[in-house]
Coordinates of C-alpha atoms and ligand atoms in Angstrom, one line a residue:
M1 CA -42.8 14.3 -148.7
N2 CA -43.5 10.6 -149.4
R3 CA -46.0 10.2 -152.1
Q4 CA -48.9 7.7 -151.7
R5 CA -48.5 4.5 -153.7
V6 CA -50.7 3.3 -156.5
L7 CA -50.9 -0.2 -157.9
S8 CA -52.9 -1.7 -160.7
G9 CA -52.7 -4.2 -163.6
V10 CA -54.3 -5.7 -166.6
Q11 CA -54.2 -9.4 -167.6
P12 CA -52.5 -10.3 -170.9
T13 CA -55.6 -12.3 -171.9
G14 CA -56.3 -10.8 -175.3
N15 CA -56.8 -7.5 -176.9
L16 CA -56.9 -4.4 -174.8
H17 CA -60.2 -2.7 -175.4
L18 CA -62.0 0.6 -174.7
G19 CA -63.3 -0.7 -171.3
N20 CA -59.7 -1.4 -170.1
Y21 CA -58.6 2.0 -171.4
L22 CA -61.5 4.1 -170.1
G23 CA -62.1 2.2 -166.9
A24 CA -58.5 1.8 -165.9
I25 CA -55.4 2.9 -168.0
R26 CA -56.6 6.3 -168.9
N27 CA -57.1 7.0 -165.2
W28 CA -53.7 5.7 -164.4
V29 CA -52.2 8.2 -166.8
E30 CA -54.2 11.1 -165.5
I31 CA -53.2 10.6 -161.9
Q32 CA -49.7 9.3 -162.2
D33 CA -47.9 12.6 -161.4
Q34 CA -49.5 12.7 -158.0
Y35 CA -48.5 9.3 -156.9
D36 CA -45.6 6.7 -156.7
N37 CA -47.1 4.2 -159.2
Y38 CA -46.6 0.5 -159.9
F39 CA -48.3 -0.9 -162.9
C40 CA -47.9 -4.6 -163.7
V41 CA -48.9 -7.0 -166.5
V42 CA -50.7 -9.6 -164.5
D43 CA -49.7 -12.8 -166.3
L44 CA -50.2 -15.0 -163.3
H45 CA -53.8 -13.9 -163.3
A46 CA -54.1 -14.7 -167.0
I47 CA -53.5 -18.4 -166.5
T48 CA -56.5 -18.7 -164.2
V49 CA -58.2 -19.5 -167.5
P50 CA -56.3 -21.6 -170.2
Q51 CA -53.6 -19.7 -172.1
D52 CA -51.5 -20.8 -175.1
P53 CA -47.9 -21.1 -173.9
K54 CA -46.8 -20.1 -177.4
T55 CA -48.4 -16.6 -177.1
L56 CA -48.4 -15.8 -173.4
A57 CA -45.0 -14.1 -173.3
N58 CA -45.7 -12.1 -176.4
N59 CA -49.1 -11.0 -175.1
S60 CA -47.3 -9.7 -172.0
Y61 CA -44.8 -7.6 -174.0
T62 CA -47.6 -6.3 -176.2
L63 CA -49.5 -5.2 -173.1
A64 CA -46.5 -3.5 -171.6
A65 CA -45.9 -1.6 -174.9
L66 CA -49.6 -0.5 -174.8
Y67 CA -49.1 0.8 -171.2
L68 CA -46.3 3.1 -172.6
A69 CA -48.4 3.9 -175.7
C70 CA -51.3 5.1 -173.6
G71 CA -49.0 7.5 -171.8
L72 CA -47.5 5.9 -168.7
D73 CA -44.5 8.0 -167.9
L74 CA -41.4 6.3 -166.4
N75 CA -40.7 9.4 -164.4
H76 CA -43.7 8.6 -162.3
S77 CA -44.6 4.9 -163.0
T78 CA -42.8 1.6 -162.6
I79 CA -43.9 -1.0 -165.2
F80 CA -43.2 -4.7 -164.8
I81 CA -44.4 -8.2 -165.4
Q82 CA -46.0 -9.9 -162.4
S83 CA -44.5 -13.3 -162.9
H84 CA -40.9 -11.9 -162.9
I85 CA -41.3 -11.2 -159.2
S86 CA -41.9 -14.5 -157.3
A87 CA -43.0 -12.7 -154.2
H88 CA -46.5 -12.4 -155.7
S89 CA -46.9 -16.2 -155.7
E90 CA -45.3 -16.6 -152.3
L91 CA -47.5 -14.0 -150.6
T92 CA -50.5 -15.5 -152.2
W93 CA -49.8 -18.8 -150.5
L94 CA -49.5 -17.1 -147.1
F95 CA -52.8 -15.3 -147.7
N96 CA -54.4 -18.5 -148.9
C97 CA -53.9 -20.0 -145.5
I98 CA -55.7 -17.2 -143.7
T99 CA -58.5 -16.6 -146.2
P100 CA -61.8 -18.4 -145.6
L101 CA -62.9 -20.5 -148.5
N102 CA -66.5 -19.1 -148.5
W103 CA -65.2 -15.5 -149.1
L104 CA -63.9 -16.7 -152.5
E105 CA -67.0 -18.7 -153.4
D106 CA -69.1 -15.5 -153.1
M107 CA -67.1 -13.6 -155.8
I108 CA -69.2 -12.6 -158.8
Q109 CA -66.3 -12.9 -161.3
F110 CA -65.6 -16.4 -160.1
K111 CA -69.2 -17.4 -160.6
E112 CA -69.4 -15.9 -164.0
K113 CA -66.1 -17.2 -165.3
A114 CA -66.6 -20.6 -163.8
L115 CA -69.9 -20.9 -165.6
K116 CA -68.1 -20.3 -168.9
Q117 CA -65.4 -22.8 -168.1
G118 CA -67.8 -25.7 -167.5
E119 CA -65.9 -28.7 -166.2
N120 CA -62.5 -27.2 -166.3
V121 CA -62.6 -24.7 -163.4
S122 CA -59.2 -24.5 -161.8
V123 CA -58.4 -23.8 -158.2
G124 CA -56.5 -20.8 -159.6
L125 CA -59.7 -19.2 -160.8
L126 CA -61.2 -19.4 -157.4
D127 CA -58.0 -18.0 -155.9
Y128 CA -57.7 -15.1 -158.3
P129 CA -58.8 -12.5 -155.7
V130 CA -56.2 -13.7 -153.2
L131 CA -53.4 -13.2 -155.8
M132 CA -54.8 -9.8 -156.5
A133 CA -54.7 -9.0 -152.8
A134 CA -51.0 -10.1 -152.8
D135 CA -50.3 -7.8 -155.8
I136 CA -51.7 -4.8 -154.0
L137 CA -50.4 -5.4 -150.6
L138 CA -46.9 -6.3 -151.6
Y139 CA -46.5 -2.7 -152.6
Q140 CA -48.5 -1.4 -149.6
A141 CA -50.6 0.5 -152.1
D142 CA -52.8 3.4 -150.8
K143 CA -54.9 3.5 -154.0
V144 CA -56.0 1.0 -156.6
P145 CA -57.5 2.5 -159.8
V146 CA -59.7 -0.1 -161.4
G147 CA -63.0 -0.5 -163.2
E148 CA -66.3 -1.2 -161.4
D149 CA -66.0 -5.0 -162.0
Q150 CA -63.0 -5.2 -159.6
K151 CA -64.7 -3.5 -156.7
Q152 CA -65.7 -6.7 -154.9
H153 CA -62.1 -8.0 -155.2
L154 CA -60.9 -4.8 -153.6
E155 CA -63.3 -5.3 -150.7
L156 CA -61.9 -8.8 -150.2
T157 CA -58.4 -7.4 -150.2
R158 CA -59.4 -5.0 -147.4
D159 CA -60.9 -8.0 -145.5
I160 CA -57.6 -9.8 -145.8
V161 CA -55.7 -6.8 -144.5
N162 CA -58.0 -6.5 -141.5
R163 CA -57.8 -10.2 -140.7
I164 CA -54.0 -10.2 -140.9
N165 CA -53.6 -7.0 -138.9
H166 CA -56.0 -8.3 -136.3
Q167 CA -54.5 -11.8 -136.0
F168 CA -50.8 -11.0 -136.3
G169 CA -50.4 -7.2 -135.7
T170 CA -51.5 -4.7 -133.1
P171 CA -53.6 -1.5 -133.7
E172 CA -50.4 0.6 -133.1
K173 CA -48.3 -1.6 -135.4
P174 CA -50.4 -2.9 -138.3
I175 CA -48.6 -5.2 -140.7
L176 CA -50.4 -4.2 -143.9
K177 CA -51.9 -1.0 -145.2
L178 CA -55.6 -0.8 -146.0
P179 CA -55.9 0.1 -149.7
E180 CA -58.7 2.1 -151.3
P181 CA -60.3 1.6 -154.7
L182 CA -60.2 4.5 -157.1
I183 CA -63.2 4.0 -159.4
R184 CA -64.1 6.9 -161.7
K185 CA -67.8 7.3 -162.3
E186 CA -67.7 7.7 -166.1
G187 CA -66.2 4.8 -168.0
A188 CA -66.1 2.5 -164.9
R189 CA -68.2 0.0 -166.7
V190 CA -68.1 0.1 -170.5
M191 CA -70.6 -2.3 -172.0
S192 CA -70.4 -4.8 -174.8
L193 CA -71.2 -3.5 -178.3
T194 CA -73.4 -6.5 -178.9
D195 CA -75.3 -6.5 -175.6
G196 CA -75.6 -3.3 -173.5
T197 CA -76.2 -5.3 -170.3
K198 CA -72.9 -7.1 -170.4
K199 CA -69.5 -5.6 -169.7
M200 CA -67.0 -5.3 -172.6
S201 CA -64.4 -8.1 -172.0
K202 CA -61.2 -9.4 -173.5
S203 CA -62.5 -12.9 -173.0
D204 CA -65.8 -12.4 -174.8
P205 CA -65.5 -14.9 -177.7
S206 CA -67.0 -12.3 -180.2
D207 CA -64.5 -9.7 -181.3
L208 CA -67.5 -7.6 -182.5
S209 CA -68.4 -7.1 -178.9
R210 CA -65.5 -4.8 -178.2
I211 CA -63.3 -2.1 -179.8
N212 CA -59.7 -3.0 -179.3
L213 CA -57.1 -0.2 -178.9
L214 CA -55.2 -1.6 -181.9
D215 CA -58.2 -2.0 -184.2
P216 CA -57.5 -0.4 -187.6
P217 CA -60.0 2.3 -188.8
D218 CA -61.9 -0.1 -191.1
E219 CA -62.4 -2.6 -188.2
I220 CA -63.7 0.2 -186.0
T221 CA -66.0 1.4 -188.7
K222 CA -67.4 -2.2 -189.2
K223 CA -67.9 -2.8 -185.5
I224 CA -69.8 0.4 -184.9
K225 CA -71.9 -0.1 -188.0
K226 CA -72.9 -3.6 -186.7
C227 CA -73.2 -2.7 -183.0
K228 CA -76.6 -3.2 -181.3
T229 CA -78.9 -0.2 -181.1
D230 CA -82.6 0.3 -180.7
P231 CA -85.5 1.6 -182.8
V232 CA -86.2 4.7 -180.6
R233 CA -85.6 8.1 -182.3
G234 CA -83.5 10.6 -180.4
L235 CA -80.5 9.7 -178.2
E236 CA -80.4 9.9 -174.4
F237 CA -78.3 9.0 -171.3
D238 CA -79.4 7.0 -168.3
N239 CA -82.5 5.4 -169.7
P240 CA -82.4 1.9 -168.2
E241 CA -84.5 0.6 -171.0
R242 CA -81.8 1.8 -173.5
P243 CA -78.5 0.4 -172.2
E244 CA -76.9 0.4 -175.6
C245 CA -77.8 4.1 -176.2
N246 CA -76.3 5.1 -172.8
N247 CA -73.2 3.1 -173.5
L248 CA -72.5 4.5 -177.0
L249 CA -73.2 8.1 -175.8
T250 CA -70.8 7.6 -172.9
L251 CA -68.1 6.3 -175.2
Y252 CA -68.6 9.4 -177.5
M253 CA -68.5 11.7 -174.5
L254 CA -65.3 10.2 -173.1
L255 CA -63.5 9.9 -176.4
A256 CA -64.4 13.3 -177.6
G257 CA -63.6 14.9 -174.3
K258 CA -67.0 16.5 -174.0
T259 CA -69.3 17.0 -171.0
K260 CA -72.6 15.1 -170.6
Q261 CA -74.5 18.4 -171.2
E262 CA -72.6 19.1 -174.4
V263 CA -73.3 15.6 -175.7
T264 CA -77.0 15.7 -174.7
A265 CA -77.5 19.0 -176.5
E266 CA -75.6 17.7 -179.6
C267 CA -77.2 14.3 -179.9
Q268 CA -80.7 14.4 -178.4
D269 CA -82.4 14.8 -181.8
M270 CA -80.0 12.6 -183.7
G271 CA -80.9 9.2 -185.2
W272 CA -78.4 6.3 -185.3
G273 CA -77.6 7.0 -188.9
K274 CA -76.1 10.3 -188.0
F275 CA -74.6 9.3 -184.7
K276 CA -72.7 6.2 -185.7
P277 CA -70.4 7.9 -188.2
L278 CA -69.7 10.6 -185.6
L279 CA -68.7 8.0 -183.0
T280 CA -66.7 6.1 -185.6
E281 CA -64.6 9.2 -186.5
T282 CA -64.2 10.2 -182.9
T283 CA -63.0 6.7 -181.9
I284 CA -60.5 6.5 -184.8
N285 CA -59.1 9.9 -184.0
A286 CA -58.8 9.2 -180.3
L287 CA -57.0 5.9 -180.9
K288 CA -54.6 7.1 -183.6
P289 CA -52.0 8.6 -181.3
I290 CA -52.0 5.4 -179.1
Q291 CA -51.6 3.2 -182.2
D292 CA -48.7 5.4 -183.5
K293 CA -46.8 5.3 -180.2
Y294 CA -47.4 1.6 -179.9
Q295 CA -45.7 1.0 -183.2
A296 CA -42.8 3.1 -182.2
V297 CA -42.4 1.2 -178.9
M298 CA -42.7 -2.2 -180.7
D299 CA -40.1 -1.2 -183.2
D300 CA -37.5 -0.8 -180.4
K301 CA -37.6 -4.1 -178.6
S302 CA -34.5 -3.4 -176.6
Y303 CA -36.0 -0.2 -175.1
L304 CA -39.1 -2.2 -174.0
E305 CA -36.9 -4.9 -172.4
S306 CA -34.9 -2.2 -170.6
V307 CA -38.1 -0.7 -169.2
L308 CA -39.3 -4.1 -167.9
R309 CA -35.9 -4.9 -166.5
E310 CA -35.6 -1.7 -164.6
G311 CA -39.3 -2.0 -163.5
R312 CA -38.6 -5.5 -162.2
E313 CA -35.5 -4.4 -160.2
K314 CA -37.4 -1.5 -158.6
A315 CA -40.5 -3.5 -157.8
E316 CA -38.5 -6.4 -156.5
V317 CA -37.0 -4.4 -153.6
V318 CA -40.4 -3.2 -152.4
A319 CA -42.0 -6.6 -152.8
Q320 CA -39.3 -8.5 -150.9
E321 CA -39.4 -6.0 -148.0
T322 CA -43.2 -6.6 -147.5
L323 CA -42.9 -10.3 -148.0
A324 CA -40.2 -10.5 -145.2
Q325 CA -42.4 -8.4 -142.9
V326 CA -45.4 -10.7 -143.4
K327 CA -43.3 -13.8 -142.9
A328 CA -41.8 -12.5 -139.7
A329 CA -45.3 -11.5 -138.4
L330 CA -46.5 -15.1 -139.1
G331 CA -43.6 -16.5 -137.2
F332 CA -41.5 -18.1 -139.9
S333 CA -37.8 -18.6 -139.2
K334 CA -35.3 -16.4 -141.0
P335 CA -33.4 -18.1 -143.8
L336 CA -29.9 -19.1 -142.5
Ligands
LIG1 P1 -61.0 -10.7 -169.0 O1 -62.3 -10.9 -169.7 O2 -59.9 -11.6 -169.4 O3 -61.2 -10.7 -167.5 P2 -61.1 -7.9 -168.9 O4 -61.5 -7.2 -170.1 O5 -62.1 -8.0 -167.8 O6 -60.5 -9.3 -169.3 P3 -59.0 -7.4 -167.0 O7 -57.5 -7.6 -167.4 O8 -59.6 -8.4 -166.2 O9 -59.8 -7.1 -168.4 O10 -59.1 -6.0 -166.3 C1 -58.2 -4.9 -166.4 C2 -58.7 -3.6 -165.9 O11 -59.8 -3.1 -166.8 C3 -59.4 -3.7 -164.5 O12 -59.1 -2.5 -163.8 C4 -60.9 -3.8 -164.9 O13 -61.7 -3.3 -163.8 C5 -61.0 -2.9 -166.1 N1 -62.1 -3.2 -167.0 C6 -62.3 -4.4 -167.6 N2 -63.4 -4.4 -168.3 C7 -63.9 -3.2 -168.2 C8 -65.1 -2.5 -168.7 N3 -65.9 -3.2 -169.5 N4 -65.3 -1.3 -168.3 C9 -64.5 -0.6 -167.5 N5 -63.4 -1.1 -167.0 C10 -63.1 -2.4 -167.3
LIG2 MG1 -61.6 -9.1 -166.1

């Protein structure tokens, strides 16, 4: 039986944090044995905001090593670097020419990131969701496991599929498959440690706003000690007036592997002075195996290179096949 396909990716734009892990990668690991999976390091997405050419390649390797460290298993998952497969850029161009400009201008991520960029907003930042559609559709993915912030981009991908199938295919013979987002309820939106109303992000200028997967114990201790809380006694989930409290309890629940009921019972009468050391210890313990495995992977560069080489070879075959189908449907001549 053919397994359904999964595709997802993370940008090598900085340090991988608990939001990326709990919202995305941990879910990839949990479902990988049920699917045929493609996980890429989306370096073409990274350059939609300025990147330092001296560190870009290294950041991509680091991220691929973290994918392995978090538990991606090569028996189920193909890991590769997006820019190694030129079909991503080429399909983006084809999609660009059928995507209405106003669809992109409505994207929340574009508006938020454009604000931060000031005068320097690139066409690439606007075009980010079209590149993401190309990533997903090149592999004819059935499911796309992402955090809540990517939901709108997934909807745009589905709009592009419907448009292409309608304009260039027939109902009996669609050209592209309609993918579905896989967004877990818990951890889908991990919030910043310094502002419980903003999502935790790699691109937040303050490192105190996030816990990175590679933070050493003393750094984790410092960040949790300094994180924003409130003066209310007792801890609770789901109080909209206490976003920090909900976020920190959710982190504890997910990292400790406990249920909401268990955490409620354990923490409802606690003050921050008791809860913070508990969260600190739980976070350090949860990240330790990932950090150890990461070191082992980074100590064997040739292994990592072989993973990425094999990943590229496998992904390339699937990507080229879809690209050829789309080009044929749009009426391009075959290369002679
Ligand atoms: P950047 O600030 O550069 O956009 P990012 O932290 O948003 O970085 P991405 O590489 O854009 O990370 O996203 C990678 C994956 O992590 C996506 O699936 C995204 O939905 C998920 N993700 C990002 N931030 C969070 C968060 N705070 N909570 C849950 N999931 C998140
Ligand atoms: Mg992002």
